[in-house]
XYZ file of C-alpha atoms in Angstrom:
572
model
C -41.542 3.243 0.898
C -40.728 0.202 3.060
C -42.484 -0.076 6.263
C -41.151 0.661 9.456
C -40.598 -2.178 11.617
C -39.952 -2.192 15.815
C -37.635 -4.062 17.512
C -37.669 -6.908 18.427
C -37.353 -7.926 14.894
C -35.965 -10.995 13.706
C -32.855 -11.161 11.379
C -30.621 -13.140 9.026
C -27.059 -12.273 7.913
C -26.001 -14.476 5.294
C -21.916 -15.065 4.671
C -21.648 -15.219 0.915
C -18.227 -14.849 1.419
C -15.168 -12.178 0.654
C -12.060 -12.130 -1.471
C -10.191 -9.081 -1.937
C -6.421 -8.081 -2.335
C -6.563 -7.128 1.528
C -9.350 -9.328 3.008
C -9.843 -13.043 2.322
C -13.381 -14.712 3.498
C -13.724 -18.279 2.612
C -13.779 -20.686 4.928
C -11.970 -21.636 7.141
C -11.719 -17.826 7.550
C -14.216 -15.684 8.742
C -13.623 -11.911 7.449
C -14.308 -9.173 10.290
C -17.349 -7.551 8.190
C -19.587 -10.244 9.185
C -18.467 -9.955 12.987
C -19.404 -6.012 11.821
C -22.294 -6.631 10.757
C -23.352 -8.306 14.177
C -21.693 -6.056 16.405
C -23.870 -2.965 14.760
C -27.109 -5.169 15.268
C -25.844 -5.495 18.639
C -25.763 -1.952 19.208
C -28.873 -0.957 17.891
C -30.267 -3.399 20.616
C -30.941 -6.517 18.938
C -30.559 -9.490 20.808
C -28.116 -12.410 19.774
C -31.051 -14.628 19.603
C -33.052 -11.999 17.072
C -29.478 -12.596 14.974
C -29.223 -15.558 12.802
C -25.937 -16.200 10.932
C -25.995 -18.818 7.742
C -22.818 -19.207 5.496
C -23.997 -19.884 1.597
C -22.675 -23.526 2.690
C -25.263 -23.734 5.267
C -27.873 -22.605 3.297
C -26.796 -25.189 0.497
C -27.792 -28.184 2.580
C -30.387 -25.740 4.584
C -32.993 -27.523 7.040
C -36.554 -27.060 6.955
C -35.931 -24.911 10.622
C -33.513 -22.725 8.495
C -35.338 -21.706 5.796
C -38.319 -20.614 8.082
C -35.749 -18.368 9.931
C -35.315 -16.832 6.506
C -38.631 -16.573 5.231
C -39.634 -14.969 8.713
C -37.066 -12.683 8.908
C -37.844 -8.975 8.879
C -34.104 -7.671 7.795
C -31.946 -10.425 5.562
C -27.947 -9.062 5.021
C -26.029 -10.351 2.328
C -22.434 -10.068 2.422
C -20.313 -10.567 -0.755
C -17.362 -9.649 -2.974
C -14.628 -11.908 -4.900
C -12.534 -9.374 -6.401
C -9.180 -11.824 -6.602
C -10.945 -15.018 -7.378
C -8.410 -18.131 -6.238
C -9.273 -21.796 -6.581
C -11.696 -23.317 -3.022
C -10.904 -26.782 -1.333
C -14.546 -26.904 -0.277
C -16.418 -23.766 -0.395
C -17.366 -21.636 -3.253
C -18.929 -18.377 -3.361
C -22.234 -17.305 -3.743
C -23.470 -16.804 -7.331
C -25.938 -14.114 -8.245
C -28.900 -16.404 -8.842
C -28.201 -17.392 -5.364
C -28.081 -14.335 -3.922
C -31.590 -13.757 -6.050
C -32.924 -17.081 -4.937
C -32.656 -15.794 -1.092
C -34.161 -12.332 -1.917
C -37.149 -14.127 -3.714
C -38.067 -16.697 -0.766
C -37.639 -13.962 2.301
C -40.457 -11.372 2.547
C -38.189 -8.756 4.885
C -35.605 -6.167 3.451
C -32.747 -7.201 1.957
C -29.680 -5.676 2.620
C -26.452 -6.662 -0.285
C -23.040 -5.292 0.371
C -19.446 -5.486 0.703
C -16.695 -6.002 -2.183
C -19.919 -6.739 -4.485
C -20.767 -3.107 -4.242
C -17.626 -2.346 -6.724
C -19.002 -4.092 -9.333
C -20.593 -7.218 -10.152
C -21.628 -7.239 -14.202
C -18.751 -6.659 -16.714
C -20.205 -2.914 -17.079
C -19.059 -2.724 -13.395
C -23.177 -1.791 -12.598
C -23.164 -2.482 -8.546
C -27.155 -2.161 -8.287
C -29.926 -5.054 -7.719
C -30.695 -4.425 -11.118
C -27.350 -5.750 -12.425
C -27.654 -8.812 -10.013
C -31.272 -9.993 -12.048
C -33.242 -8.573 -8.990
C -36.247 -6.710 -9.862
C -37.776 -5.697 -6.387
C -38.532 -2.414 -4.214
C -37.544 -4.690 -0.779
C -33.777 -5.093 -1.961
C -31.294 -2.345 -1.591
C -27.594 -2.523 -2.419
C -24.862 -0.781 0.254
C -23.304 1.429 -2.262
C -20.033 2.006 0.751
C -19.542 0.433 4.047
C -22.685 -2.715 4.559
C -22.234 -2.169 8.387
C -22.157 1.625 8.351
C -25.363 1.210 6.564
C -27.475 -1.665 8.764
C -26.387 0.217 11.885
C -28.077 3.804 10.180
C -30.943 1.577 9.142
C -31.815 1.707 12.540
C -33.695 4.962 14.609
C -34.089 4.490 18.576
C -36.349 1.057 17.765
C -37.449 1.018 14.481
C -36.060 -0.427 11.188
C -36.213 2.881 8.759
C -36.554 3.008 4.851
C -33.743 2.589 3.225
C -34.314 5.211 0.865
C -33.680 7.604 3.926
C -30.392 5.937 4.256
C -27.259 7.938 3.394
C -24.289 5.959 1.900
C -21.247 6.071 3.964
C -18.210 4.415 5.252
C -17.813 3.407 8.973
C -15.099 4.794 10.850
C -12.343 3.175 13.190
C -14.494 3.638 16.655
C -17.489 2.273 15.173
C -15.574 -0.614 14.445
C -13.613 -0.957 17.387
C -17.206 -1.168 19.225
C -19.010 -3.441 16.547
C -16.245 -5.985 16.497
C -16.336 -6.460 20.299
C -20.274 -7.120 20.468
C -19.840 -8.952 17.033
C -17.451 -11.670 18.350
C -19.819 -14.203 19.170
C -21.141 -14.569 16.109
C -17.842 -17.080 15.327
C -20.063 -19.271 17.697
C -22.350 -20.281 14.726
C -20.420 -20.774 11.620
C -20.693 -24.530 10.807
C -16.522 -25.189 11.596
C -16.456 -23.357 14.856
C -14.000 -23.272 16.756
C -11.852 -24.437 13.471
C -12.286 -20.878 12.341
C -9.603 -18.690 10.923
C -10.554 -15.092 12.508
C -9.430 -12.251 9.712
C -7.881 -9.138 11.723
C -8.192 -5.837 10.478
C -5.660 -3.187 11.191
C -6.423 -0.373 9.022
C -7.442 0.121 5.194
C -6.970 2.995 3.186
C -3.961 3.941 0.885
C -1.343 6.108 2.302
C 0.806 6.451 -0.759
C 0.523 9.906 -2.670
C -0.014 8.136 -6.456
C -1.465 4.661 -6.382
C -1.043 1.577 -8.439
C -3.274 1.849 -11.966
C -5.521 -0.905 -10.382
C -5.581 -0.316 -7.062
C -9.191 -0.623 -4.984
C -7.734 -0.148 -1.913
C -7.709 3.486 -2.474
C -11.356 3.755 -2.828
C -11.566 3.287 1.256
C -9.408 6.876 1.400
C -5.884 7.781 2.967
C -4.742 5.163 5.534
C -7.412 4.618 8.226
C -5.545 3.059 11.552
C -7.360 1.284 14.222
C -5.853 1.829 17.830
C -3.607 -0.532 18.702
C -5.858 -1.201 22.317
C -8.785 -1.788 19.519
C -7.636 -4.586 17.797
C -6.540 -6.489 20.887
C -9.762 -5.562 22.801
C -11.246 -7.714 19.315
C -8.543 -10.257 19.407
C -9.446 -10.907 23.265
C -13.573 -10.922 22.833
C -12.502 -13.496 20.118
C -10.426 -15.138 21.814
C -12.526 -15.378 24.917
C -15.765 -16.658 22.254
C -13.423 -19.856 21.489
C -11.379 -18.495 18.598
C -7.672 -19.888 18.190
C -6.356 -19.036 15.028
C -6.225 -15.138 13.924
C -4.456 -13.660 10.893
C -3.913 -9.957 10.590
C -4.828 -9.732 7.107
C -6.726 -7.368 6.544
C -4.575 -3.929 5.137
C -2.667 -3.760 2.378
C 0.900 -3.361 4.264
C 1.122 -4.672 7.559
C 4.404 -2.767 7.952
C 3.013 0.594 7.322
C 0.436 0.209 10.136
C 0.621 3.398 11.905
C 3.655 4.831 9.769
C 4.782 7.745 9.673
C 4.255 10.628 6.866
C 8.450 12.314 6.630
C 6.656 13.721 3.155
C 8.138 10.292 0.869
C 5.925 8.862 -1.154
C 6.542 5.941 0.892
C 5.606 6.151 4.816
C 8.184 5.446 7.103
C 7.227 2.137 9.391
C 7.523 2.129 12.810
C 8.192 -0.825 14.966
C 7.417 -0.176 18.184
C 3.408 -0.100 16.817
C 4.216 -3.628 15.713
C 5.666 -4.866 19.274
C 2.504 -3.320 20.711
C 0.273 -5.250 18.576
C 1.905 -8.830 18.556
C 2.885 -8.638 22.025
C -0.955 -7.358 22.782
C -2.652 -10.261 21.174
C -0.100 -12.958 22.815
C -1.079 -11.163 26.233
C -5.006 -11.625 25.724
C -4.825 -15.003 23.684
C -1.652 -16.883 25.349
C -2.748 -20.335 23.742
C -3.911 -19.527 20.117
C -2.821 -22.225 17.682
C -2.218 -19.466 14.681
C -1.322 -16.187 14.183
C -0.102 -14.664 10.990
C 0.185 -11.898 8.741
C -0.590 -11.160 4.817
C 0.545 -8.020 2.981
C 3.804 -6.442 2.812
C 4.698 -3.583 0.440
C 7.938 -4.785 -0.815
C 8.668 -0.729 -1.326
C 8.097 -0.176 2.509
C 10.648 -2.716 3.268
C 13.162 -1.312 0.603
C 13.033 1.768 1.777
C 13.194 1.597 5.295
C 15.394 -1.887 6.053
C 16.500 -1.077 9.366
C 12.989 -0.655 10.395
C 11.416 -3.355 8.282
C 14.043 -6.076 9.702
C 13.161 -4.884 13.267
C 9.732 -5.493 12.761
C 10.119 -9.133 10.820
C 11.922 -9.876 14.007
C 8.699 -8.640 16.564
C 6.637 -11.102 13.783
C 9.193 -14.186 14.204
C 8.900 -13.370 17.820
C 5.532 -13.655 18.418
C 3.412 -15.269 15.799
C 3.274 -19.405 13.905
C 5.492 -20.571 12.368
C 4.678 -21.453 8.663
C 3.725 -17.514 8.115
C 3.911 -15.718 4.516
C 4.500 -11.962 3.831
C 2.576 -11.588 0.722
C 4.577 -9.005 -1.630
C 2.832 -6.927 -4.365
C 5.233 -7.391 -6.845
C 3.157 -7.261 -9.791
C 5.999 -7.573 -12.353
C 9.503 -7.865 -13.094
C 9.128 -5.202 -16.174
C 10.455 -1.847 -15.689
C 8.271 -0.196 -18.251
C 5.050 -1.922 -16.311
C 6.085 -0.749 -13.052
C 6.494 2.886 -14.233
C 3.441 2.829 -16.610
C 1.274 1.778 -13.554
C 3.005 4.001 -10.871
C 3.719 0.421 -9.171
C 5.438 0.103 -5.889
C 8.716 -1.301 -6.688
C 11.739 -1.829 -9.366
C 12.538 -6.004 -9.220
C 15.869 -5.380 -7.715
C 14.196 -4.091 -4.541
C 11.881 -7.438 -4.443
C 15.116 -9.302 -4.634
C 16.138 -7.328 -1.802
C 13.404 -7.477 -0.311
C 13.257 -11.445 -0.657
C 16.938 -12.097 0.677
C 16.384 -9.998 3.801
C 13.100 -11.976 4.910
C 14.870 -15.824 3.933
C 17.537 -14.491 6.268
C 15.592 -14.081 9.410
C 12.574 -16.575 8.560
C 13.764 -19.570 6.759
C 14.534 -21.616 9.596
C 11.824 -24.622 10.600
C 9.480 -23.789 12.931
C 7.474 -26.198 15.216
C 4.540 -26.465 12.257
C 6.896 -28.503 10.236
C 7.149 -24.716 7.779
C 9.747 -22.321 7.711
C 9.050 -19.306 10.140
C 8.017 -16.830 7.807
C 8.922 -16.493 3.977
C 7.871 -14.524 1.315
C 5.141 -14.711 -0.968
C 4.807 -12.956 -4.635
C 1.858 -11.443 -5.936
C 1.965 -11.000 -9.864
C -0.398 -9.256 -12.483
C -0.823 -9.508 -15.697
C -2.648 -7.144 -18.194
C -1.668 -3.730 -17.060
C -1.010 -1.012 -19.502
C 2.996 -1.050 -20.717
C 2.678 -4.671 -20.996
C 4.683 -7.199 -23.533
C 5.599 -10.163 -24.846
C 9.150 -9.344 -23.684
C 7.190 -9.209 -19.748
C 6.530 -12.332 -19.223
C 10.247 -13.679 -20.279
C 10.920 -10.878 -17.744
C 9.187 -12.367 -14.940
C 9.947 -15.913 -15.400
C 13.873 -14.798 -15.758
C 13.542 -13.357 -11.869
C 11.678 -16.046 -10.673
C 14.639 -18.248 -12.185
C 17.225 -16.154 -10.629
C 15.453 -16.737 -6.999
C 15.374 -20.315 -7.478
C 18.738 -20.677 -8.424
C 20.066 -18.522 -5.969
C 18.928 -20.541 -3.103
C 16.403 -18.256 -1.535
C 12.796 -19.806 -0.738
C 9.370 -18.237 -1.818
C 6.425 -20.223 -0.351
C 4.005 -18.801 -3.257
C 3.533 -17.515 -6.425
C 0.416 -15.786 -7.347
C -0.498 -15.375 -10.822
C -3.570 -13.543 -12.100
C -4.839 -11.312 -14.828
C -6.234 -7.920 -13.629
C -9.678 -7.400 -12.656
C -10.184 -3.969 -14.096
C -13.112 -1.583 -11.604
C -14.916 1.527 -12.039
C -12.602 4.328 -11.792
C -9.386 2.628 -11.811
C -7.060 3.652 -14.633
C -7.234 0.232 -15.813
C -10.645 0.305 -16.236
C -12.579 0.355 -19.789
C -8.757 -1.382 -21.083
C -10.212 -5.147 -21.689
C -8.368 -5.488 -24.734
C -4.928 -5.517 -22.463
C -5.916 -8.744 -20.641
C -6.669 -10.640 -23.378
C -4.045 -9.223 -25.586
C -1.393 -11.965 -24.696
C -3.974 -15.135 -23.224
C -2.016 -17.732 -25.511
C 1.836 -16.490 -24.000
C 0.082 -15.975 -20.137
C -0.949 -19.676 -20.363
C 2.006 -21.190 -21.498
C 4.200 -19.461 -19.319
C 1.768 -19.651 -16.587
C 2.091 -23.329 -16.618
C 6.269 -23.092 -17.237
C 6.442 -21.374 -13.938
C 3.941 -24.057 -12.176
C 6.326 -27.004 -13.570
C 9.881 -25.091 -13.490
C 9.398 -23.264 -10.556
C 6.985 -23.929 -8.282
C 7.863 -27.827 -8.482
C 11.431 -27.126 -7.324
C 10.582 -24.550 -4.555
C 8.319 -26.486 -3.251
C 10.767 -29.261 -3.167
C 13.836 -26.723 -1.061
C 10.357 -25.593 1.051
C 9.350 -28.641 2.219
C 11.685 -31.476 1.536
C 10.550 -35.646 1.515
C 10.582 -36.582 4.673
C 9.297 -32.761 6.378
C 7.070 -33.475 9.036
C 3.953 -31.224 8.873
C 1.560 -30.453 12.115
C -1.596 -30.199 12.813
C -3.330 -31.031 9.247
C -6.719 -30.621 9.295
C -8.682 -33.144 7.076
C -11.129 -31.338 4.634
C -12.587 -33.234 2.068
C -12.415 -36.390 0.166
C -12.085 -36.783 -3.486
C -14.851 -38.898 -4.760
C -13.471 -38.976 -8.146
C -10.511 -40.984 -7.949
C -10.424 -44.571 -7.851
C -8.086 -44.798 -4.728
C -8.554 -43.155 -1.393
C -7.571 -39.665 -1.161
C -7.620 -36.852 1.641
C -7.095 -33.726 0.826
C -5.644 -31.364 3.986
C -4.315 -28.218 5.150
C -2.834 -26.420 7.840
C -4.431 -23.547 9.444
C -2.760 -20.474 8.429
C -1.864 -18.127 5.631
C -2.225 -19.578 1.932
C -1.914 -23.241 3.889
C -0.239 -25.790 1.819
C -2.706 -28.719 0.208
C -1.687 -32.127 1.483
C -3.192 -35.241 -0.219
C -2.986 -38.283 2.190
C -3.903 -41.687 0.602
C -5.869 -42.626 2.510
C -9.859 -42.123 3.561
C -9.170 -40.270 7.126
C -12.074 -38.658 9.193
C -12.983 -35.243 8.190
C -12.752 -32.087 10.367
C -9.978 -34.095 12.358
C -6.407 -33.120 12.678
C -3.045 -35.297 11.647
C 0.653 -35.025 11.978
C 1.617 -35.965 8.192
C 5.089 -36.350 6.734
C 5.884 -35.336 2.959
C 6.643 -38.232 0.225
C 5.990 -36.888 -2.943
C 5.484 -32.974 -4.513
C 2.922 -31.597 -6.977
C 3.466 -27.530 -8.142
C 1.501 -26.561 -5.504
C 0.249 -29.593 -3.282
C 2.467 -32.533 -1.188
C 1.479 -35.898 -1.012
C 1.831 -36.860 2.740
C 0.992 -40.090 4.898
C -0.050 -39.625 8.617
C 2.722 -39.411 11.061
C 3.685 -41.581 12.323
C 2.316 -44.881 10.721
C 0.512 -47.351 12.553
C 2.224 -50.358 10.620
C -0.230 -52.690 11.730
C -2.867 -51.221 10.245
C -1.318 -49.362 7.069
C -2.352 -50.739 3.467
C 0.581 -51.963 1.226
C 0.071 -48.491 -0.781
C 0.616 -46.086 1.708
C 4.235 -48.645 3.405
C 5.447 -48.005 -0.331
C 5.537 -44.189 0.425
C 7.583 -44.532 3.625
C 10.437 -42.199 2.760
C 14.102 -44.155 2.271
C 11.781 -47.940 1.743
C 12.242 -50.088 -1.201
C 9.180 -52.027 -3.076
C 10.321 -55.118 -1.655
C 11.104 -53.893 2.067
C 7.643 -52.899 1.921
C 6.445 -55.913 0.671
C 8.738 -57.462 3.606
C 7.089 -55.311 6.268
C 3.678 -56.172 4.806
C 3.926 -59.673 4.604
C 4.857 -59.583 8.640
C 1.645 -58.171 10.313
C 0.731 -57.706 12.568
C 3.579 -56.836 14.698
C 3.729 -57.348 18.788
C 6.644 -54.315 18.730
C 9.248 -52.723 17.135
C 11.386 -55.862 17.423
C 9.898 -58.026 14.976
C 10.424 -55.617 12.238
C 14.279 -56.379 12.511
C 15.390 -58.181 9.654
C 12.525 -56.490 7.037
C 14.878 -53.374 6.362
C 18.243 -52.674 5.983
C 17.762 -49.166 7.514
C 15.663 -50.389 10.358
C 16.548 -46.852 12.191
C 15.098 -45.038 9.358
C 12.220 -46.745 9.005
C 11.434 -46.617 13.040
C 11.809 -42.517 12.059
C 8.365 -42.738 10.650
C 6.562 -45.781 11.660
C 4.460 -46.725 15.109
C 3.683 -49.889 16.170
């Protein structure tokens, strides 16, 4: 039995950070549970300054002040889940002996929850017990975390958790809790550079789902009210927030689609045109706002529909936005062994129709919108002959011209009560051919694109300086836009942090641009960094070095032959 405890009680949510097919977390983005979270404290009656909010950043380089707020608090929430690890610029998620270091030192209840509760060990166990916590004061959220701290509460007092029933939240609870819950954007350490994840609806709608799916865990699709999700989109907005992605479903197109008895619902656009035209009503000067998944299947089968809608997106939102396709595989066999969403001929489709209405350069420097390709690896019907497969349609989109912004490779992360679950053997069955290839498609593929993307000389906006790489011997700043799967920019140079920069490209890694600020203050620019000026020889540079500082533009006349093209990219 836990002891019951009154309010005003003091509490701590901690932001361990989310990563799921439908939901991304890390910072710069916040993910809507932890705005959730807050807004159900809210309601329950306790006060903003009863909530504390720490990321697992924070508490990294906490202050003495912060861990007494921890040790003092009478309710501690953990939020966590990576269930598509990626690769972090600068944050990293929270590990389990950190998430059993911050049960140890507070004395309150702990509360752990979100993607975490699908499984955290390899046996997929989703109790404390599996985390290394022994303790009666720590309870796991076995369905929604918010659902759960809102129940937790009875009139005034903080109940036993044992008395507690499991459940998932519905749609009005979270059309109330993310209203009250906005504020908590306030207090995450980049605020107001914070990427605010949107929520539209989660849940499955298709009749048989993909072998590995988790979405379908959350039910049939669950839509939010339109009215709902820009009532959220303006309390964010009017708490400071400027950049919002509606990430978080696993179709964007299918929001609020209709059932004509197809596997595959039927979209409708107008629902779309509410929503974008609804958030640019409430936030008229937000610097981002894009989208994440598309069901490549959705868009085949309904293109009249689909194109209508791309159009609402192009419309309304950023440019440099990515519909994120769940491809999977170019295999026939592995798309009908898995019950996946679509034959590779329909992705090709798919891919044409959205280069045709997005590929033109938007203000960010970035095509409007392009695609992006999601593909897994270790699913049942699997071969040698798959991954020739894959790289062959990649190959064929390359050559044809068409852009992709991304390619996403991973092995499958097999859960509880998946069909894929229990078959380890298939993701290790062909590591040594997934690595080679893996890296074929980086060099032979990626490279390229990401040479048509963003050509030498593209000038990209509004990079925001992130982090510095101590380990090389020359200056380096690594940068990204704001925005969906943001492109990394190394600048050569050591630039303030948490700043932004205008940055044009010079060079290309497979997934990363080197860039130098746009545009260059000569006088002050090291030898290095004139060398990268795009269309300027060793020795021009050497020229325009030799001559500084300059009084203006005219006393660089006579350094270059192309003194035009050099004024392109250069400030005095």
């Amino acid at each position: 039995m836990y002891p019951s405890i009154l309010i005003p009680m003091r509490t701590v949510i901690v932001d361990g950070y989310v990563d799921e097919p439908a939901c991304f977390g890390v910072p710069p983005y916040i993910s809507p549970y932890i705005r959730y979270i807050a807004g159900a404290m809210r309601e329950r009656g306790i006060t903003e300054d009863d909530i504390h909010y720490f990321t697992i950043d924070g508490l990294r380089t906490a202050t003495p002040e912060d861990v007494l707020a921890l040790k003092k608090a009478d309710l501690v929430v953990i939020l966590s889940g990576i269930t598509v690890p990626g690769k972090y610029l600068r944050s990293s998620p929270i590990t389990p002996g950190e998430i059993e270091n911050i049960c140890s030192l507070s004395s309150g209840l702990k509360v752990i929850g979100g993607p975490i509760r699908l499984g955290f060990s390899k046996e997929g166990g989703t109790g404390a017990k599996e985390l290394g916590i022994e303790a009666e004061d720590v309870v796991i959220a076995k369905k929604d975390i918010e659902a759960f701290v809102y129940d937790l509460f009875e009139n005034v007092s903080l109940l036993d958790p044992e008395d507690i029933e499991h459940r998932l939240r519905t749609v009005e609870e979270i059309g109330m809790w993310s209203r009250l819950g906005a504020f908590i954007i306030e207090r995450h350490p980049d605020y107001p550079y914070v990427m605010c994840e949107l929520e539209t609806y989660r849940g499955c709608g298709r009749k048989i789902h993909c072998s590995f799916c988790t979405e379908r865990f959350y039910g049939p699709s669950d839509y939010r009210p339109v009215s709902d999700v820009v009532d959220e989109v303006s309390s964010l907005y009017a708490a400071g927030a400027r950049y919002f992605r509606i990430g978080r479903q696993p179709d964007l197109f299918s929001f609020h689609a209709r059932d004509i008895g197809a596997d595959i619902l039927q979209p409708d656009p107008s629902v779309l045109e509410l929503l974008y035209s609804g958030i640019r009503k409430v936030a008229p000067e937000l610097k981002v706002l894009h989208m994440d998944n598309a069901n490549p299947a959705t868009i085949a089968a309904y293109p009249e529909q689909s194109l209508e809608i791309m159009k609402t997106i192009i419309r309304h939102h950023t440019s440099g936005d990515i519909a994120a396709l769940g491809m999977e595989t170019a295999d026939p066999n592995v798309v009908r062994a898995n019950d996946l969403k679509a034959m590779p001929e329909d992705v090709l489709d798919v891919i044409k129709m959205i280069n045709e209405v997005g590929a033109s350069r938007g203000s960010s420097g970035l095509p409007e919108l392009l695609p992006g390709l999601n593909f897994v690896h270790g699913l049942p019907g699997e071969t040698k002959n798959t991954f020739g497969m894959n790289y062959a349609f990649l190959k064929s989109v390359l050559d044809s011209g068409l852009l992709v912004r991304r390619i996403n490779i991973r092995q499958v992360m097999a859960f509880p009560d998946t069909r894929v679950y229990g078959n380890d053997e298939l993701v290790g069955k062909h590591k040594k051919v997934f690595l080679k290839y893996k890296e074929k498609i980086r060099k032979e593929i990626d490279l390229p694109m990401l040479r048509k993307v963003v050509p030498k000389g593209t000038v990209l906006r509004d990079v925001m300086c992130e982090v510095h790489d101590e380990s090389s011997k020359n200056e380096l700043t690594f940068g990204r836009q704001f925005g969906s799967y943001p492109l990394l920019v190394g600048i050569p140079l050591t630039l303030p942090l948490g700043k932004f920069t205008d940055v044009v490209i010079v060079g290309h890694g497979q997934r990363s641009v080197k860039a130098i600020p746009y545009p260059l203050e000569i006088n002050s620019a090291p030898l290095s960094v004139i060398r990268e000026i795009p269309g300027i020889s060793d020795l021009e540079a050497s020229n325009i070095y030799s001559g500084v500082p300059y009084a203006n533009e005219n006393e660089i006349l006579g350094k270059v032959q192309d003194v035009e093209k050099l004024l392109k990219y250069v400030v005095v």
